[in-house]
Coordinates of C-alpha atoms and ligand atoms in Angstrom, one line a residue:
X1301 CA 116.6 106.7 82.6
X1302 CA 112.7 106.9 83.2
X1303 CA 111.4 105.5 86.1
X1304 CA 109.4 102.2 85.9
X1305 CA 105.5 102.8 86.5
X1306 CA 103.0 100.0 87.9
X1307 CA 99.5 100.2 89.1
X1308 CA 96.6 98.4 90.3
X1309 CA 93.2 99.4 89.2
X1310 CA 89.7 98.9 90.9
X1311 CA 86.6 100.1 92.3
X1312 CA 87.1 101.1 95.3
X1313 CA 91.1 101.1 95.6
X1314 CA 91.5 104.1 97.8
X1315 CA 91.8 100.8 100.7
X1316 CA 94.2 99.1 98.6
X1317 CA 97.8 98.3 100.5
X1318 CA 99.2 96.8 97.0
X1319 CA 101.2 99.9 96.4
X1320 CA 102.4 99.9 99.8
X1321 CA 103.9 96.4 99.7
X1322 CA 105.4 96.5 95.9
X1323 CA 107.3 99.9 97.4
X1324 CA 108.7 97.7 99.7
X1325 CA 109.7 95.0 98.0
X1326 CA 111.2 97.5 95.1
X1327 CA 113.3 99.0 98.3
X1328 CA 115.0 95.4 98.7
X1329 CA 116.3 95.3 95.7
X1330 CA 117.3 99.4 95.9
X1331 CA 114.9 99.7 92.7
X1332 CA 112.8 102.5 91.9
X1333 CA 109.7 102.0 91.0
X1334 CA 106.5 104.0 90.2
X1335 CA 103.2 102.1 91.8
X1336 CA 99.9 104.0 92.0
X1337 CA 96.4 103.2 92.9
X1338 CA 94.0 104.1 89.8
X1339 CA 90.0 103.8 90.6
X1340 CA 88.4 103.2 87.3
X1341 CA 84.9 103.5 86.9
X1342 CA 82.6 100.7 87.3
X1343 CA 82.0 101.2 82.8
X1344 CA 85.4 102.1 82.3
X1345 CA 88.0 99.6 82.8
X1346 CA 89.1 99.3 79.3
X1347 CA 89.4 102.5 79.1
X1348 CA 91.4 102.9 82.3
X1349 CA 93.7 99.8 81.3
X1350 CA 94.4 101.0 77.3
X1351 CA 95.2 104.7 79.0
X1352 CA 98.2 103.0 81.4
X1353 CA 99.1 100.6 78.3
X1354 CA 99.6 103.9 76.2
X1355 CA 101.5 105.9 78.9
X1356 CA 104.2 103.5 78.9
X1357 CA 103.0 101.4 82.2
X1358 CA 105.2 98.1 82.8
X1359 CA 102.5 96.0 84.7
X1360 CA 99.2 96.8 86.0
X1361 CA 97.4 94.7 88.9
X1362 CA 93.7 94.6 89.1
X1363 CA 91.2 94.2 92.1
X1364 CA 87.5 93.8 92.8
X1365 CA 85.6 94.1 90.7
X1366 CA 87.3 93.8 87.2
X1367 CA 89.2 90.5 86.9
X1368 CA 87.2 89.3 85.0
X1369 CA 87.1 91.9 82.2
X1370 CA 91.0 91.5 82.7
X1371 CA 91.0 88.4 81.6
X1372 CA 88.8 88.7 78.6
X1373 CA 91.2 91.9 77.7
X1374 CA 94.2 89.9 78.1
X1375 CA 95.6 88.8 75.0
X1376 CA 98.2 85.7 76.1
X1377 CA 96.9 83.8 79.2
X1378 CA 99.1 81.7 81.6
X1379 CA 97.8 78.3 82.4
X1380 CA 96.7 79.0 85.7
X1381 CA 95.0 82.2 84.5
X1382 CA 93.2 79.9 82.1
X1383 CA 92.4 77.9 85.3
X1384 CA 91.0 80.6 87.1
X1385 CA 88.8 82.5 84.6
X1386 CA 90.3 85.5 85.9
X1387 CA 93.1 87.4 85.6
X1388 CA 95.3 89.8 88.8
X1389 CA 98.1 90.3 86.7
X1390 CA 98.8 92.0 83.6
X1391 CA 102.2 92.6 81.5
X1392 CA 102.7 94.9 78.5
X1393 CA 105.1 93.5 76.3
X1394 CA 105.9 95.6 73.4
X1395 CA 107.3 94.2 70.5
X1396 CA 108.4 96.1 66.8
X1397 CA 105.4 98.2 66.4
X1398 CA 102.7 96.8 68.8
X1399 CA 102.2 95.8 72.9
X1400 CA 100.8 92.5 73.7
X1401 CA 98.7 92.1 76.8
X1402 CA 99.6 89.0 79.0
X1403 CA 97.4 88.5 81.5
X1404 CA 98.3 86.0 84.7
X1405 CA 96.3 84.9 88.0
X1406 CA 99.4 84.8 91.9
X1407 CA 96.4 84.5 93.9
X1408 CA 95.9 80.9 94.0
X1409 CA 99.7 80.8 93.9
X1410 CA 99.7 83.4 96.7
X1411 CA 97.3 80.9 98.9
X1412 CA 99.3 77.9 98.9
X1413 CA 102.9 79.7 99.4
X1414 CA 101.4 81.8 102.3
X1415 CA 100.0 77.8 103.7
X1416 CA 103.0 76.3 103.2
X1417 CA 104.9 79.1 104.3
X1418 CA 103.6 78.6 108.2
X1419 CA 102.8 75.1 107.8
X1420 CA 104.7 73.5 105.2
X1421 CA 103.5 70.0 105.6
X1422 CA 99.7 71.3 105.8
X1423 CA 98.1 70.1 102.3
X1424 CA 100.0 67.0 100.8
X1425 CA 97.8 64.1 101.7
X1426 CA 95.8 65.9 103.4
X1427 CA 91.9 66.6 103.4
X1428 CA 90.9 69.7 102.1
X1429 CA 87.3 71.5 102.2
X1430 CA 86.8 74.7 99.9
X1431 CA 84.0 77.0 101.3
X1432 CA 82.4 79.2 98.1
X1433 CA 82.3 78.8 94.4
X1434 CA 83.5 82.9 93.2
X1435 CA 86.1 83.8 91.5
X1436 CA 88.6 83.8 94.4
X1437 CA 88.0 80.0 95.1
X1438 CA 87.9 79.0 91.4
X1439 CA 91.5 80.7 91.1
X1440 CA 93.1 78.4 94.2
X1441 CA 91.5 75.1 92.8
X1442 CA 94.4 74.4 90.3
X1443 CA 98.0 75.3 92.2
X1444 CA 95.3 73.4 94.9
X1445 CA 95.3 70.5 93.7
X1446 CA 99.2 70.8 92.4
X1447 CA 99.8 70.3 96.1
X1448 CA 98.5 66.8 95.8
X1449 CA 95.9 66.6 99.0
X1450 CA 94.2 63.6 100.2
X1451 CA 90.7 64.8 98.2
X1452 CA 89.7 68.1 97.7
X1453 CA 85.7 69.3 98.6
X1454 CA 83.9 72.3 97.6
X1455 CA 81.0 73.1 99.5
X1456 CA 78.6 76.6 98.6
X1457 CA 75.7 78.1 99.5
X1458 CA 74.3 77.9 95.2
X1459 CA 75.5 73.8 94.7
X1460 CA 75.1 74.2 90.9
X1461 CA 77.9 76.8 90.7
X1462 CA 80.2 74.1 92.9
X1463 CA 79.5 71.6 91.0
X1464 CA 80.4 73.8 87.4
X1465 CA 83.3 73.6 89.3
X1466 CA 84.1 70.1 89.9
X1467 CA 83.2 69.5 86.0
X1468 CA 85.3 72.3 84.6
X1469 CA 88.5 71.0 87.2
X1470 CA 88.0 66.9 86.2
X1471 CA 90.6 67.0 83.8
X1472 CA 92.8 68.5 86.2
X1473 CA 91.3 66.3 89.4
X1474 CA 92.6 63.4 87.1
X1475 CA 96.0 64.4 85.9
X1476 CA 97.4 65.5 89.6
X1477 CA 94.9 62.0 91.1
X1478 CA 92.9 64.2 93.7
X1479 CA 89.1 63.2 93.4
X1480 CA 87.1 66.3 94.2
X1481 CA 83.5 66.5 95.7
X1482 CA 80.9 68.7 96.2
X1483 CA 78.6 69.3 98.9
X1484 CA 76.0 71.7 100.6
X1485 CA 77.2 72.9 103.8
X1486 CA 74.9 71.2 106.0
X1487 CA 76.3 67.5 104.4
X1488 CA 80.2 68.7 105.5
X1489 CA 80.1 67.1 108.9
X1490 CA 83.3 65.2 109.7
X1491 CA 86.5 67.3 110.7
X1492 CA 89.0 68.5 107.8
X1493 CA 92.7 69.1 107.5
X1494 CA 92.3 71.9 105.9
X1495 CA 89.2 74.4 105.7
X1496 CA 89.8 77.6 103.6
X1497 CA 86.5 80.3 103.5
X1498 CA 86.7 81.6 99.9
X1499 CA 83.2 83.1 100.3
X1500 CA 82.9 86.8 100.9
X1501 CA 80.2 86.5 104.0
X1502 CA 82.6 88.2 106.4
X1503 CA 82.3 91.5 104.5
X1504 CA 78.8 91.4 106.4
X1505 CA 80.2 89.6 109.3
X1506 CA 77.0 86.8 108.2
X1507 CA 78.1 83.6 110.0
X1508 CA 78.5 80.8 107.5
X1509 CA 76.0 77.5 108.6
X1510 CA 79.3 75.6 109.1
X1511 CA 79.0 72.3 111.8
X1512 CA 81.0 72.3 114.7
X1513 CA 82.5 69.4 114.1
X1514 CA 84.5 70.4 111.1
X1515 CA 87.1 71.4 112.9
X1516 CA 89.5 69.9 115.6
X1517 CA 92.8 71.5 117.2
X1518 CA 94.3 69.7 114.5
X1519 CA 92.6 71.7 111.1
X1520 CA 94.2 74.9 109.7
X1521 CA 91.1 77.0 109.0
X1522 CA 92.3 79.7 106.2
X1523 CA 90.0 82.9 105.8
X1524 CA 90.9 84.6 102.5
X1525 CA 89.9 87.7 104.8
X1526 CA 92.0 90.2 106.4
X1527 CA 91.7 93.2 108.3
X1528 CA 89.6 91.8 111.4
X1529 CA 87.9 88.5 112.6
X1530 CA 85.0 86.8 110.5
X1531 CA 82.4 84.8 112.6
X1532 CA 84.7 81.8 110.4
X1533 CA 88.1 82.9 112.2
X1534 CA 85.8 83.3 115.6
X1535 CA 84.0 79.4 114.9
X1536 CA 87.6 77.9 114.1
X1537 CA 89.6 79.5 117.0
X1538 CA 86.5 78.5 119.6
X1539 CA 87.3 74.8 118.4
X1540 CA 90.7 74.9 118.8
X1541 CA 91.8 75.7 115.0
X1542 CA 95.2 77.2 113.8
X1543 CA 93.7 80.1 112.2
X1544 CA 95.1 82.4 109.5
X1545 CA 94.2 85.2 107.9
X1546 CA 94.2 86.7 104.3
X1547 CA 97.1 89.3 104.8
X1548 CA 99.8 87.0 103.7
X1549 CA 97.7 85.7 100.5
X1550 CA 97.8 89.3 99.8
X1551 CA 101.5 89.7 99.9
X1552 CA 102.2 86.5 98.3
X1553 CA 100.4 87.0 95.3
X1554 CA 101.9 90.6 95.3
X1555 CA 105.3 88.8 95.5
X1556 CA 104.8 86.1 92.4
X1557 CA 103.8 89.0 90.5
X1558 CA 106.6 91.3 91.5
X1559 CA 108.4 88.4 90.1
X1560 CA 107.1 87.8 87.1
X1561 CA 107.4 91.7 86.7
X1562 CA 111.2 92.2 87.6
X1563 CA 112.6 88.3 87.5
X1564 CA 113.5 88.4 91.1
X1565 CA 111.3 87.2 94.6
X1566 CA 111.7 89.7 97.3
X1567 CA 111.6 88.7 101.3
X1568 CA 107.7 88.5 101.9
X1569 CA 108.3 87.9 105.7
X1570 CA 109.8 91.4 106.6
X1571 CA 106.8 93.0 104.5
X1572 CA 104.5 91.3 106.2
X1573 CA 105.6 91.9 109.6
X1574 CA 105.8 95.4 108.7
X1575 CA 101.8 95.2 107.6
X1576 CA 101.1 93.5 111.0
Ligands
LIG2022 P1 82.6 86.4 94.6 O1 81.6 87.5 94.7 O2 83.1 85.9 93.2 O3 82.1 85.1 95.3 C1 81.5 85.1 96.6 C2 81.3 83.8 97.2 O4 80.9 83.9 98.5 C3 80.3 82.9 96.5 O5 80.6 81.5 96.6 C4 79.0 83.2 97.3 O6 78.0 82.1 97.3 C5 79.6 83.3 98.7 N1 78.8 84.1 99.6 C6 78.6 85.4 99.6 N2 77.8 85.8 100.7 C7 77.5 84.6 101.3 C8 76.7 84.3 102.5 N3 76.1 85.3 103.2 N4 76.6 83.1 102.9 C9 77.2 82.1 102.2 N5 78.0 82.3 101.1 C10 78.1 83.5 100.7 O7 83.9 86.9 95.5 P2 85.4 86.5 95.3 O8 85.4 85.0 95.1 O9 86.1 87.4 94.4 O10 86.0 86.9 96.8 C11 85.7 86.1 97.9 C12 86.5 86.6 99.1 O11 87.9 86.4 99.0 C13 86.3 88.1 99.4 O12 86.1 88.3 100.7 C14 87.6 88.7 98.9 O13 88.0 89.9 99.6 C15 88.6 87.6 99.3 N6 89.8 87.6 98.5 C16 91.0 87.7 99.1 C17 92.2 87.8 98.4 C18 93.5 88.0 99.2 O14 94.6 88.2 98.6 N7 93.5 87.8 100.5 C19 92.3 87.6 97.0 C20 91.0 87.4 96.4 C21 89.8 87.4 97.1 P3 77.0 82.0 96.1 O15 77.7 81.4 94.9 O16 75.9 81.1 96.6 O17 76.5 83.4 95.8

């Protein structure tokens, strides 16, 4: 029987610990797998993604910068995929004589279950501010607001692409009864629950022109982040904050797609510990 082959694509990937952790969640399940990292030029992602499709891949996973042409290459979309305007996750499903491309977005998934997974009481009913407006904040908003928070507010450096936002999640702000607002960052004053930094200022290490009052001993501050402190993880732990890191967003969303890949959720907790 040939071996399985998966992938993630993106420029640059040589960094990329994806491979790493879908080995080891294949190893729990004593399943062999094939899972490479495949840079793709910056023109050339279509390219890249039709070669894997052809050679028989079972599931790619795509990076910076290209989930966005992933999800207008996709040909089925999950709803929260939809949601997020962007797609980490792809399937090849081959029928009779052709192969469908289903395109998915874990990340926002991967968020909340990484939250709620060291504080599982930490975003029902409770107050929620989103920092940045990308594409990584757009995809948390929906499975977000699934968790039913007190009010949910987005705050970015460009207001008009926060507030695109808030209109293109209304419907949703309605259906699961979680008003949503928008602000700049200076108008966030009052302590949060919750504070997760979507924005990618801590690639440059910039400081973010957060008050100092929004947080308290009591607020989880959430940096989407990993691999050393941002001057967000240094603000929040000066005040007090639980802090947390992106490394366990990273695994989670690895894991909901290693599900919907092989039908089964491996142990993200051992993987992670062995990442630390
Ligand atoms: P985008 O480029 O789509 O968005 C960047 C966001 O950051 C925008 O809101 C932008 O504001 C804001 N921003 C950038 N620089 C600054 C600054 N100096 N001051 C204030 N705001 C700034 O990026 P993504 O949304 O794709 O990614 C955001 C971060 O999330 C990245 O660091 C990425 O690595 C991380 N991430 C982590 C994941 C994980 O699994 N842990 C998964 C996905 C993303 P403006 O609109 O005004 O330009």
């Amino acid at each position: 029987m040939s071996i399985e082959q998966y992938a993630v694509i993106g420029h640059p990937i040589a960094h990329s610990k994806s491979p790493l952790i879908h080995q080891a969640f294949a190893k729990q399940f004593n399943k062999a797998i094939r899972y490479e990292a495949v840079l793709s030029p910056l023109d050339g992602f279509a390219a890249t993604l039709h070669r894997l499709q052809r050679e028989g891949y079972v599931g790619v996973n795509v990076t910076v910068p290209f989930k966005f042409e992933a999800y207008g290459l996709s040909q089925a979309l999950s709803e929260r995929a939809k949601a997020a305007g962007a797609v980490n996750t792809l399937s090849f499903h081959s029928a009779e004589a052709s192969c469908q491309i289903q395109g998915d977005n874990t990340d926002g998934c991967g968020l909340v279950n990484d939250i709620l997974m060291h504080f599982p009481t930490a975003l029902a009913s409770k107050n929620i501010l989103l920092l940045g407006a990308g594409g990584a904040a757009q995809g948390v908003i929906l499975p977000l607001l699934a968790q039913r928070p007190a009010q949910l507010t987005i705050a970015n450096r460009s207001l008009n692409k926060a507030q695109a936002m808030l209109e293109k999640f209304a419907p949703a702000s309605a259906i699961y009864g979680v008003p949503i607002a928008v602000n700049t960052y200076a108008d966030c004053t009052s302590a949060f629950d919750v504070v997760i930094n979507a924005t990618s200022a801590g690639l440059t290490d910039t400081p973010l022109p957060l008050s100092p009052h929004l947080f308290t001993q009591h607020t989880l501050a959430y940096d989407m982040m990993y691999g050393r402190e941002t001057p967000f993880m240094f603000q929040a732990r000066m005040a007090g904050a639980q802090v947390l890191d992106g490394l366990g967003m990273l695994v989670e969303q690895a894991a909901e797609a290693f599900y919907i890949w092989h039908g089964v959720r491996p142990d993200t907790a051992a993987v992670m510990q062995a990442l630390r």
